[in-house]
CSV table of C-alpha atoms in Angstrom, one decimal:
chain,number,residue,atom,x,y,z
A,1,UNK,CA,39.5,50.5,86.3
A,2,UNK,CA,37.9,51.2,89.4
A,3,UNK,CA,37.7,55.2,90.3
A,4,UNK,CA,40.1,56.6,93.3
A,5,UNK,CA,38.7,58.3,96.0
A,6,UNK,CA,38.8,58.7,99.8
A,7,UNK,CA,37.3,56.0,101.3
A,8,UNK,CA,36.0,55.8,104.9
A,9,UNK,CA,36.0,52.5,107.3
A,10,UNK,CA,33.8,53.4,110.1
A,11,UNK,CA,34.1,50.8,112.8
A,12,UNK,CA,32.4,50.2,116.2
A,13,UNK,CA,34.7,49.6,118.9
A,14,UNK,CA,34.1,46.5,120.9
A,15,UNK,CA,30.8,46.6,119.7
A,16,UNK,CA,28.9,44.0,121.7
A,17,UNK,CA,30.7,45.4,124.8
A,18,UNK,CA,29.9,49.2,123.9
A,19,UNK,CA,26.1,48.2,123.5
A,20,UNK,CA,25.7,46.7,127.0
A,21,UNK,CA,27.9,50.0,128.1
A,22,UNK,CA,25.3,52.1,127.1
A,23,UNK,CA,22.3,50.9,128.8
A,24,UNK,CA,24.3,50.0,132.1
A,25,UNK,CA,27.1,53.0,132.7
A,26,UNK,CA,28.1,50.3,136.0
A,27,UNK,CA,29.6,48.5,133.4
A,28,UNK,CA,32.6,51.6,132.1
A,29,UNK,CA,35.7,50.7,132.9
A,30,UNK,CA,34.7,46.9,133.7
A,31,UNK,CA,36.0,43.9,131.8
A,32,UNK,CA,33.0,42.6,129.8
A,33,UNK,CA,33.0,38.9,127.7
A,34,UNK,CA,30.1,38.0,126.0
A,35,UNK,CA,29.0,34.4,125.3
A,36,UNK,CA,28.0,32.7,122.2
A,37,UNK,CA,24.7,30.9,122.1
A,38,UNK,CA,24.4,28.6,125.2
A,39,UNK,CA,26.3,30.5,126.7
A,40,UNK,CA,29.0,28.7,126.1
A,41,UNK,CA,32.5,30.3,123.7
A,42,UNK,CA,33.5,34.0,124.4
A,43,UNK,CA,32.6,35.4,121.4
A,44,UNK,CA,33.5,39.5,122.6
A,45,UNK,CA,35.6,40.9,124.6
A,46,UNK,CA,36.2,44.8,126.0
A,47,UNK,CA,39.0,46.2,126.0
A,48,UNK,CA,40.0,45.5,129.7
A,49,UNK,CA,39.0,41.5,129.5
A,50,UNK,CA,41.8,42.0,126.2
A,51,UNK,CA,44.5,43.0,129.1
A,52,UNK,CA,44.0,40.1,131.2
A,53,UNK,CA,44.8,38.2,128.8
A,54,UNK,CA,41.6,36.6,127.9
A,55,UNK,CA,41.4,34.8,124.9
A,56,UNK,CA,38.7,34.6,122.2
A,57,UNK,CA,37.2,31.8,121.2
A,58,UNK,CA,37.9,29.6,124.9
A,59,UNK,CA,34.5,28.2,127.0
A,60,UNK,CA,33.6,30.2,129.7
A,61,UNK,CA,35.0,27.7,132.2
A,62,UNK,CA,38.6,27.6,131.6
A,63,UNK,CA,38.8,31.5,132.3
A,64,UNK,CA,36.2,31.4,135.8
A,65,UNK,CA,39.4,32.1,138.0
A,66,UNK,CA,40.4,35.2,136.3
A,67,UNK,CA,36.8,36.0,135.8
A,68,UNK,CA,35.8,35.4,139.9
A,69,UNK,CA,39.1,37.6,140.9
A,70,UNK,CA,38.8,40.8,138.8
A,71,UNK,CA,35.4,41.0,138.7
A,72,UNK,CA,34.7,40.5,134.7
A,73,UNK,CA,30.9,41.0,133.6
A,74,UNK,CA,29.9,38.0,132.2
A,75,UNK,CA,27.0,38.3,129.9
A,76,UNK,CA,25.2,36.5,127.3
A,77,UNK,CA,25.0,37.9,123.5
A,78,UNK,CA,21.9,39.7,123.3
A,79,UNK,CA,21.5,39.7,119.4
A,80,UNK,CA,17.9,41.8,119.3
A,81,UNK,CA,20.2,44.3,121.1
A,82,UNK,CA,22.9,44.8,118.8
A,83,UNK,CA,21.3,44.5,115.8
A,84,UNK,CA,19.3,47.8,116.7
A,85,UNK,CA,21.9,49.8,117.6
A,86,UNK,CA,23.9,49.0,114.4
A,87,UNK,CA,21.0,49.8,113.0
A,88,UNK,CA,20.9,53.1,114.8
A,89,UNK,CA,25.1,53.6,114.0
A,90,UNK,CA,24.3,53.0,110.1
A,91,UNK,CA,21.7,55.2,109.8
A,92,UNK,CA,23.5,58.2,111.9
A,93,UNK,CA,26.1,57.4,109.6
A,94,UNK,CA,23.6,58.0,106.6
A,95,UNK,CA,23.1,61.5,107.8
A,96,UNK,CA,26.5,62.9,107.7
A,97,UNK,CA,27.2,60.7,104.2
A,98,UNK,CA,24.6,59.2,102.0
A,99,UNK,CA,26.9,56.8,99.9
A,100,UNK,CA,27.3,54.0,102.9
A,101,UNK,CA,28.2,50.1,102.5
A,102,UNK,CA,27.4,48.8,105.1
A,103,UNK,CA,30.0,45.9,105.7
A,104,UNK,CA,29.0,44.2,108.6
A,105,UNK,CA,26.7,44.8,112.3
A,106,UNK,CA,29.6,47.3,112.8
A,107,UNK,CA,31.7,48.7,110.3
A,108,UNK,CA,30.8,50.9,107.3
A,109,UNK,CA,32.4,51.9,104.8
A,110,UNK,CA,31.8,55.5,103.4
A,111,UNK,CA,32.0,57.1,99.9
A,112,UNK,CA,34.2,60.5,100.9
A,113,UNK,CA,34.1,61.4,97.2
A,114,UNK,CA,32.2,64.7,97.9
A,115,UNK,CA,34.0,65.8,100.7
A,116,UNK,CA,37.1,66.1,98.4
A,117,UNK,CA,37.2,70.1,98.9
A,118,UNK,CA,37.6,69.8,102.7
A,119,UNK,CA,39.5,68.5,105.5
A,120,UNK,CA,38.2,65.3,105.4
A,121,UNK,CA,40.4,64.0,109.0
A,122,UNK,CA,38.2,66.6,110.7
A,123,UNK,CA,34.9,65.9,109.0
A,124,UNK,CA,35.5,62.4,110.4
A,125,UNK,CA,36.4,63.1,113.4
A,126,UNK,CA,33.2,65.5,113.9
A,127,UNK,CA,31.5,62.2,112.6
A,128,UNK,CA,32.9,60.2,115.4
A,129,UNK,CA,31.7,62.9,118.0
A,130,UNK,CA,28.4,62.5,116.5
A,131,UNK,CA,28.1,59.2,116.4
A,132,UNK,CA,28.7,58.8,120.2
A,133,UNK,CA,26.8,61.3,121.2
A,134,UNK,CA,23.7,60.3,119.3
A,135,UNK,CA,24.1,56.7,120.4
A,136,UNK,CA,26.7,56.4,122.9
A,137,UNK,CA,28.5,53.9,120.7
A,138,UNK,CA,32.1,54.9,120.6
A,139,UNK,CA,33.9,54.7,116.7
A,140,UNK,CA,37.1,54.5,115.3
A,141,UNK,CA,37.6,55.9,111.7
A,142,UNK,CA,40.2,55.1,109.0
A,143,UNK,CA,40.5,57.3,105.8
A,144,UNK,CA,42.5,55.7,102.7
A,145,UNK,CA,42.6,55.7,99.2
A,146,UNK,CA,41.3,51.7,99.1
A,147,UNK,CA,39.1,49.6,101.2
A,148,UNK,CA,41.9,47.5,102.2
A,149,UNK,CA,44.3,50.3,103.4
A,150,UNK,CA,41.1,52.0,105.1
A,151,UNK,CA,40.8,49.0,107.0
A,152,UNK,CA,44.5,49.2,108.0
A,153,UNK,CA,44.3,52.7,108.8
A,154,UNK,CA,41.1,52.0,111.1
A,155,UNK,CA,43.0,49.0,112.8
A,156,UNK,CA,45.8,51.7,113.9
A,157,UNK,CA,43.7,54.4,115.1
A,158,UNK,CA,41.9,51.7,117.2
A,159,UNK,CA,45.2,50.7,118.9
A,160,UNK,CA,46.9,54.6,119.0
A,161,UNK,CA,45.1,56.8,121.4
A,162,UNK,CA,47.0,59.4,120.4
A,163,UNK,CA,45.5,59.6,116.9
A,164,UNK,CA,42.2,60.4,118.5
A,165,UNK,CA,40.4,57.5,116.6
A,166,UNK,CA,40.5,58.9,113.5
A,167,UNK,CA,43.8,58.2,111.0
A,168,UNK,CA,44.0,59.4,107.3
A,169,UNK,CA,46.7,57.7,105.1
A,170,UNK,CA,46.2,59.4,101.7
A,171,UNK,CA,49.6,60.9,100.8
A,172,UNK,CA,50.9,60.3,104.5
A,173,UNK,CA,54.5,60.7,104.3
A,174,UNK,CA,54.4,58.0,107.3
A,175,UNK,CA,52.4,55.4,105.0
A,176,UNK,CA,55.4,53.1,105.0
A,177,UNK,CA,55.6,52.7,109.0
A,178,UNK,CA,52.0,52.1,109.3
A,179,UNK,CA,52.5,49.7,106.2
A,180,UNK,CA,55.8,47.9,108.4
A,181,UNK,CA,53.9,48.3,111.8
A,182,UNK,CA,51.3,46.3,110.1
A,183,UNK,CA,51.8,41.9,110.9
A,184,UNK,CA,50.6,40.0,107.1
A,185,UNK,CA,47.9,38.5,109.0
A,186,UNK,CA,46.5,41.7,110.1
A,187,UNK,CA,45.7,42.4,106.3
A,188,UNK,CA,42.0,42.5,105.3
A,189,UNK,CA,42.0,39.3,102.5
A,190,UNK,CA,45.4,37.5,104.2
A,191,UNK,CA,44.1,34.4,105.9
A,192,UNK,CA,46.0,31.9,108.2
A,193,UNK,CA,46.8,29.5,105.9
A,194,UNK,CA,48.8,32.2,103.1
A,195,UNK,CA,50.4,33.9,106.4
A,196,UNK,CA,51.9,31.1,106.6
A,197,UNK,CA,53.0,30.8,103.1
A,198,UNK,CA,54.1,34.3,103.2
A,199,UNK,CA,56.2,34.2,106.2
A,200,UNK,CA,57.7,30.8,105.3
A,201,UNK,CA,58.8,33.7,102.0
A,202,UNK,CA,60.3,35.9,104.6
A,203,UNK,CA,56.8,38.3,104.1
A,204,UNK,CA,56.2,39.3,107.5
A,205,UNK,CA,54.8,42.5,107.8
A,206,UNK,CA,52.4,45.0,105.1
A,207,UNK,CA,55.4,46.9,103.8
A,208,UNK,CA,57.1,43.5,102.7
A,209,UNK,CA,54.1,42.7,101.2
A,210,UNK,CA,53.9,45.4,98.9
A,211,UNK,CA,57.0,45.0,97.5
A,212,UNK,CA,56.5,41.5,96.5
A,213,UNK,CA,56.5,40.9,92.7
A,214,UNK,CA,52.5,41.0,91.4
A,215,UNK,CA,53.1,38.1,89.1
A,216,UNK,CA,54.2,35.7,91.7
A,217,UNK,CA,51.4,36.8,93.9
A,218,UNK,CA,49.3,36.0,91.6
A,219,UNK,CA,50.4,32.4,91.0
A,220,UNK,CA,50.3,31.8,94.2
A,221,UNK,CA,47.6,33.7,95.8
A,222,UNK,CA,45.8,33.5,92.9
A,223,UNK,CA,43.5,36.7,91.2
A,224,UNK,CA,42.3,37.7,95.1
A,225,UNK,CA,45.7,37.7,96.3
A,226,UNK,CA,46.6,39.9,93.5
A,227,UNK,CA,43.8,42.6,94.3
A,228,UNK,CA,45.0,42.7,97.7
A,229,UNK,CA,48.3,43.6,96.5
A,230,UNK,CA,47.2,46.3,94.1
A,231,UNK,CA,44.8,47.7,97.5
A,232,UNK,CA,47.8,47.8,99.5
A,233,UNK,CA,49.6,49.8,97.0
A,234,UNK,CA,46.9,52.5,96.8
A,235,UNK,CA,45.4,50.8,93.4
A,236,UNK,CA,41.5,50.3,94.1
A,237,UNK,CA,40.5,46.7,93.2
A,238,UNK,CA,37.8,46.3,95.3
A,239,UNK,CA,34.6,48.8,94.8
A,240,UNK,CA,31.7,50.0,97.4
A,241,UNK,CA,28.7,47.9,97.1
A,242,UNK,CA,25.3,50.3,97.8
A,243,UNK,CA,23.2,47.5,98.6
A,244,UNK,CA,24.1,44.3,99.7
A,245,UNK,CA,24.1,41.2,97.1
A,246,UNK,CA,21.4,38.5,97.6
A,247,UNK,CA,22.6,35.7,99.7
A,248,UNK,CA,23.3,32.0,97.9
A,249,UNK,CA,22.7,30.3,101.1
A,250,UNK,CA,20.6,30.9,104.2
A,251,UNK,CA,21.3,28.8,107.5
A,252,UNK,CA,19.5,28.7,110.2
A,253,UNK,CA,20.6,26.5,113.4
A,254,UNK,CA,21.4,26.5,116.9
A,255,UNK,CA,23.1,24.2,120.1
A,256,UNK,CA,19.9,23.0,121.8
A,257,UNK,CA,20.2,24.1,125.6
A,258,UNK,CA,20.3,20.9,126.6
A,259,UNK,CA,20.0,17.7,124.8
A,260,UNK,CA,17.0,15.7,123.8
A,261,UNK,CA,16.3,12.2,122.0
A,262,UNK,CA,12.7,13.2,121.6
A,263,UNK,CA,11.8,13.8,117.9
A,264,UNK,CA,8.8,16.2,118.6
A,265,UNK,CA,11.1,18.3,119.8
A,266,UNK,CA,13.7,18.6,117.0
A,267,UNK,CA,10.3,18.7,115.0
A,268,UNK,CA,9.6,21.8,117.0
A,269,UNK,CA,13.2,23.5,116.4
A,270,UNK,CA,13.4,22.4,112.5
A,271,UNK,CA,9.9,24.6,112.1
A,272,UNK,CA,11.3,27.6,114.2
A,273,UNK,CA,14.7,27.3,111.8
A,274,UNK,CA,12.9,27.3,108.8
A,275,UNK,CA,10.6,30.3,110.0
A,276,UNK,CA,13.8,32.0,110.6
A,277,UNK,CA,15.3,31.1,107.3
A,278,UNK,CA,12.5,31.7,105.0
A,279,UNK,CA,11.9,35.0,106.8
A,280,UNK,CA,15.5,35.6,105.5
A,281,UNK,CA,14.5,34.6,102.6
A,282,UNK,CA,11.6,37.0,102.0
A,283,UNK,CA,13.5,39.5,103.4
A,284,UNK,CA,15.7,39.6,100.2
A,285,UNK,CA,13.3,38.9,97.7
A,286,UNK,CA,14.0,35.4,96.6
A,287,UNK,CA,12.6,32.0,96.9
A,288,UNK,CA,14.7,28.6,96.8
A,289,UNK,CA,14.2,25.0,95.4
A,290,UNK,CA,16.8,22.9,97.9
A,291,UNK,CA,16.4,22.9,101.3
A,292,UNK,CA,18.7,20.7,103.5
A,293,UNK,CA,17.9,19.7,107.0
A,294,UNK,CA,20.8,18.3,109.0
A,295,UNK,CA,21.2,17.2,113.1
A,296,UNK,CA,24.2,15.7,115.7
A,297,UNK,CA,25.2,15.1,118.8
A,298,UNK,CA,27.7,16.5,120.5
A,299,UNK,CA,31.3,15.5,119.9
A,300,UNK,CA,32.6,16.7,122.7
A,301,UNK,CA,30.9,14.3,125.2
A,302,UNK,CA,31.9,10.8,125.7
A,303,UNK,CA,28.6,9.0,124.7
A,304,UNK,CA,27.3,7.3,121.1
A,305,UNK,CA,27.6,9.9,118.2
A,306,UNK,CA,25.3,10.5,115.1
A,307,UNK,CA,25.2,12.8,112.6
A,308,UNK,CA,23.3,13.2,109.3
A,309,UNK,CA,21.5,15.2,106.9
A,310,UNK,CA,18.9,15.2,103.7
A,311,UNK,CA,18.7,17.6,100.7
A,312,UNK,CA,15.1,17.6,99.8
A,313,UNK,CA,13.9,19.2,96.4
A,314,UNK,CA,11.0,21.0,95.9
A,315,UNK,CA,8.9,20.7,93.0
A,316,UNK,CA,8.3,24.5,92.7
A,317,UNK,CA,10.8,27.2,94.1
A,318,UNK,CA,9.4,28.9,97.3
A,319,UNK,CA,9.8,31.2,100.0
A,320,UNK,CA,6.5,30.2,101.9
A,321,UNK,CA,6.9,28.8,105.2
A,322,UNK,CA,4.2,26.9,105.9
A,323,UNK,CA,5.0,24.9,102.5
A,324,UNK,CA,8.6,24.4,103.2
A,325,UNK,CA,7.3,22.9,106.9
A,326,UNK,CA,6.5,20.1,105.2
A,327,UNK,CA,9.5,19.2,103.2
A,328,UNK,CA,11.6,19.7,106.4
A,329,UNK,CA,9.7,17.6,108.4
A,330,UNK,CA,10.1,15.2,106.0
A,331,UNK,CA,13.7,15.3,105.6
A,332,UNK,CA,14.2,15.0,109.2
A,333,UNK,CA,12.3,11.8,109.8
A,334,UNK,CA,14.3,10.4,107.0
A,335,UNK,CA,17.5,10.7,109.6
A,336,UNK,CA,16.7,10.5,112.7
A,337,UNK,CA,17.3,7.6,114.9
A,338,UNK,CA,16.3,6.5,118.4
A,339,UNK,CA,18.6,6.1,121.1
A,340,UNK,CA,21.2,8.9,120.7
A,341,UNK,CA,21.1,12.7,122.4
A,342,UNK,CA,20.9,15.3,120.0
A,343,UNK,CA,23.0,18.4,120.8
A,344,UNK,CA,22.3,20.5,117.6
A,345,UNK,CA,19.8,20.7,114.3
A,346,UNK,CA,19.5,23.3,111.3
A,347,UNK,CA,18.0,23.9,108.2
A,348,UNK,CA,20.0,25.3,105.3
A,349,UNK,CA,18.1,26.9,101.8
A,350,UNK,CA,20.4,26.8,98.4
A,351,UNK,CA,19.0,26.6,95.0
A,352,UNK,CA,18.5,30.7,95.5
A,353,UNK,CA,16.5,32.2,92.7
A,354,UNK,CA,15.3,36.2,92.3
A,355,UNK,CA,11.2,35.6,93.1
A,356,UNK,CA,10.1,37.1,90.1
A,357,UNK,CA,12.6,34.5,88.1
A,358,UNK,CA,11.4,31.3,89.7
A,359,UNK,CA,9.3,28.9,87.3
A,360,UNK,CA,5.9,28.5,88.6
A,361,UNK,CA,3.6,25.5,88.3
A,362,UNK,CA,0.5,25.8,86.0
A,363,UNK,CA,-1.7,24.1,88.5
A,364,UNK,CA,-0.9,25.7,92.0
A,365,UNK,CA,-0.4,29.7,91.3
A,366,UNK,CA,-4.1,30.8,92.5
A,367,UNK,CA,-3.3,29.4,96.0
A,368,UNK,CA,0.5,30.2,96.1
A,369,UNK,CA,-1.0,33.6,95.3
A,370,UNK,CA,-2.9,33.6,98.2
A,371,UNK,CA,-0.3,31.9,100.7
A,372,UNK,CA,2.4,34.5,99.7
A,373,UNK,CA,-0.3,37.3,101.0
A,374,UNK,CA,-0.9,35.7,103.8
A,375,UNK,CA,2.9,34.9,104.9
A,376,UNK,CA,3.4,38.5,104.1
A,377,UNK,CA,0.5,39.5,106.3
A,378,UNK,CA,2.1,37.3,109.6
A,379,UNK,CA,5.3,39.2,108.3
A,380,UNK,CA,4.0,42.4,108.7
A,381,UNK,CA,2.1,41.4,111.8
A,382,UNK,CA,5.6,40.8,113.5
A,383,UNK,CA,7.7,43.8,112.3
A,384,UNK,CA,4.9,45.9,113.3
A,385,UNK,CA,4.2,44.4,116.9
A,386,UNK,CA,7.6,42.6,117.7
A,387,UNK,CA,8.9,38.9,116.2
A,388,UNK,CA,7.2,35.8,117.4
A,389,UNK,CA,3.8,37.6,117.7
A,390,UNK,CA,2.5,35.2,115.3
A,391,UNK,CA,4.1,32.3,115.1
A,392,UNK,CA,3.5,28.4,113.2
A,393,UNK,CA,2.1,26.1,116.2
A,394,UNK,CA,4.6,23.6,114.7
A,395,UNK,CA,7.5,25.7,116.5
A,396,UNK,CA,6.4,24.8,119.8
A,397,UNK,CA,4.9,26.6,123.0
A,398,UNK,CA,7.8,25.9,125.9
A,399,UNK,CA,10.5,25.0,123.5
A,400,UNK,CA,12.3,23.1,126.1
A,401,UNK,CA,15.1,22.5,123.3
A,402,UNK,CA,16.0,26.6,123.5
A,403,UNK,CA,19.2,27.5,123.2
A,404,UNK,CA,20.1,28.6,127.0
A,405,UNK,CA,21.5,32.6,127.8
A,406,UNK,CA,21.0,33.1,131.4
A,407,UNK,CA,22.8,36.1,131.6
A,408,UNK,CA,21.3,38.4,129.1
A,409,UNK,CA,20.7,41.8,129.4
A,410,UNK,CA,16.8,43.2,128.5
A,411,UNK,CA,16.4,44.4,125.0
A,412,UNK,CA,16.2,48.0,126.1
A,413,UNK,CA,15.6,49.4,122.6
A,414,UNK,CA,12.6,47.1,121.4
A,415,UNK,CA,10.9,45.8,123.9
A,416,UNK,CA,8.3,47.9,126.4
A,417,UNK,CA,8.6,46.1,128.8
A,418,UNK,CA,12.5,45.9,129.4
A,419,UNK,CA,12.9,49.5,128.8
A,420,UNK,CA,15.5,51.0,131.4
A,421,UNK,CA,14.1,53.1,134.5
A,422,UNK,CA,14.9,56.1,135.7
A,423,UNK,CA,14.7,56.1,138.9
A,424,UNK,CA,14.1,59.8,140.9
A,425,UNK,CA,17.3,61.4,143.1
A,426,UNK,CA,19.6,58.5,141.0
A,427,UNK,CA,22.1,59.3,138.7
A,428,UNK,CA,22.3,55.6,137.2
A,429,UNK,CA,20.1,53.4,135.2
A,430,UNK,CA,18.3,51.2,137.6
A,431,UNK,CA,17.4,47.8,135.5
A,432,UNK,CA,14.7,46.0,136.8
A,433,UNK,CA,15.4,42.3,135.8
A,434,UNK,CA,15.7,40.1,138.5
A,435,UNK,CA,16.7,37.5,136.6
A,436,UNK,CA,20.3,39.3,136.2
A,437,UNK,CA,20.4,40.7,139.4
A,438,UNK,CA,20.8,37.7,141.1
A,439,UNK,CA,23.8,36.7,138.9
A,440,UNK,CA,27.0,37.8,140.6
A,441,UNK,CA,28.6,37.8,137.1
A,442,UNK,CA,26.8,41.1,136.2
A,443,UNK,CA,26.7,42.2,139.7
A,444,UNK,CA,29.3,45.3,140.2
């Protein structure tokens, strides 16, 4: 039995939006989309883009009309961005509560346990101010009993202006019209396909949802569906996790920016994957004895399609780059062919063990010895001075393969020389990127 207490859901609103916000005030009040790697999907949208009616998930080019007339910023995801100011969010966050999960790059869920003996509405909402005006990223907060009903009560102070971001739940004698305000889908653990189960049952809202008999939730949603029940009823099912659980699989790929037959370059872009991915790997402690390497073409162009991949097996488990370099390179000769243009390639590590489990060869520790202390070195090297500073020749010079973003902003927080300028007698941020300033996408 899991303890009850009030639980916080901390979530950054339009987060990818907000961050750009910050760094370039032109851009409050302005529709904003952001662009998934090669600048293709819309991936993020502001709040104003959401009123003219522009969908998630379309390409860029079926929206350029509505884009041209009201003046939407169009700009590519800057991931070096946003991954710092989360980081900034979570650890402002940390300050005001130490017992944080952090969920995902912008929510959080908090531990309110301590804060039992106060008002715990206006604790959060003194959070929020914080929070914005530390980092200028604006937060919505929702207080339950349960994760899942934190994450309904967060969804509805997003949406309500009038609740002034900030909704607590516990004993709210309005629980049951949030609950019936509240569409199945919109329930944290409800996917597509069992709203469509549900409402085939006549289940179409929260409140319904609650009231549905355990047992044949269970038998038809199966243990998890049942542990969203229980949540929704105020039953906790589903506890905070401190620290986040190693992952059993790493990926690491991307859309080339335009497409190449040559195999020196996927040669290139399967040794800057696997740098990525074994960084990952390190990062979490763990090495891995599988490591898949897989490429394509593009479906969605009318010309001859391929697509394959090999699962290689290493004889030891490791989380050393310049030995897994090899066993991708070898994997990838074993599928390529000649003759077709390859769109896409990525590397994918399984077989995940704890480092100080994996079974080590007899013959080979005194120079994996010295390899981990020197990829831990090149590690260090590049958190101290920026990523990339050292990097395995193998991964290219030009990378003419790179995935394309045209109209990113600078990384304003870590790197010196895209830091915004000041500039005297202006009341804005001036950035100096010429490179953007010529776009008439992020032009005001």
């Amino acid at each position: 039995m899991i303890k009850k207490f009030p639980i916080a859901l901390v979530d950054c609103n339009n987060f990818y939006a907000s961050c750009e916000r910050v760094f370039n005030p032109k851009l409050w009040g302005r529709p904003i989309i952001v662009l998934s790697n090669n600048d293709g999907m819309i991936i993020a949208r502001s709040n104003e883009a959401k009123a003219l009616g522009i969908p998630m998930g379309d390409p860029l080019f079926k929206v350029k009309d509505i884009v041209k007339k009201h003046n939407v910023a169009v700009l590519s995801s800057n991931y070096t961005l946003y991954g710092d100011m989360s980081q900034r969010v979570m650890s402002a966050l940390e300050h005001f509560c130490p017992d944080v999960e952090i969920y995902s790059i912008d929510e959080a869920f908090l531990n309110m346990e301590q804060y039992k003996g106060r008002n715990i509405t206006d604790y959060c909402r003194y959070i929020r101010t914080k929070i914005r005006q530390w980092t200028g990223i604006p937060v919505s907060v929702g207080i339950a009993e349960t994760k899942t009903l934190a994450k309904l009560a967060n969804r509805i102070a997003k949406k309500n202006p009038e609740l002034d971001g900030v909704l607590n739940i516990i004993e709210s004698p309005k629980i049951d019209l949030y609950l019936k305000k509240t569409p199945v889908e919109d329930i944290w653990g409800v996917g597509r396909q069992y709203t469509k189960f549900l409402n085939k049952h006549n289940i179409f809202n929260a409140l319904e949802f609650r009231d549905v008999n355990d047992k044949w939730i269970r038998k038809n949603m199966t243990v998890m569906g049942q542990r969203t029940l229980f949540e929704i009823r105020g039953i906790p099912c589903v506890s905070i996790e401190y620290s986040a659980p190693p992952k059993k699989a790493i990926v690491s790929s991307r859309s080339f920016g335009k497409v190449t037959s040559n195999l020196q370059d996927l040669k290139e872009a399967v040794s800057y994957f696997t740098h990525v991915a074994s960084r990952k790997l390190r990062k979490q402690n763990s090495e891995c004895h599988l490591l898949s390497v897989f490429l394509r073409t593009n479906p969605f162009k009318n010309e001859p399609q391929y697509h394959n991949g090999c699962m290689v097996q290493m004889p030891t488990p490791t989380s050393i780059t310049s030995e897994m370099l090899k066993y991708a390179h070898q994997a990838l000769e074993q599928i390529f062919k000649e003759d077709f243009l390859y769109h896409k390639v990525g590397i994918m590590l399984t077989g995940i063990v704890p480092k100080n489990k994996s079974q080590l060869s007899l013959f080979d520790e005194e120079d994996r010895m010295k390899l981990d202390d020197l990829t831990a070195t090149v590690d260090e090297i590049n958190l101290k001075y920026g990523r990339g500073t050292l990097f395995y020749a193998s991964s290219g010079i030009k990378r003419s393969w790179k995935t394309k973003a045209e109209l990113k902003s600078p990384r304003f927080t870590t790197n010196w020389e895209e830091l915004p300028l000041v500039k005297a007698g202006e009341t804005d941020y001036e950035v100096e990127l010429k490179a953007i300033k010529t776009n008439f996408y992020y032009e005001s």
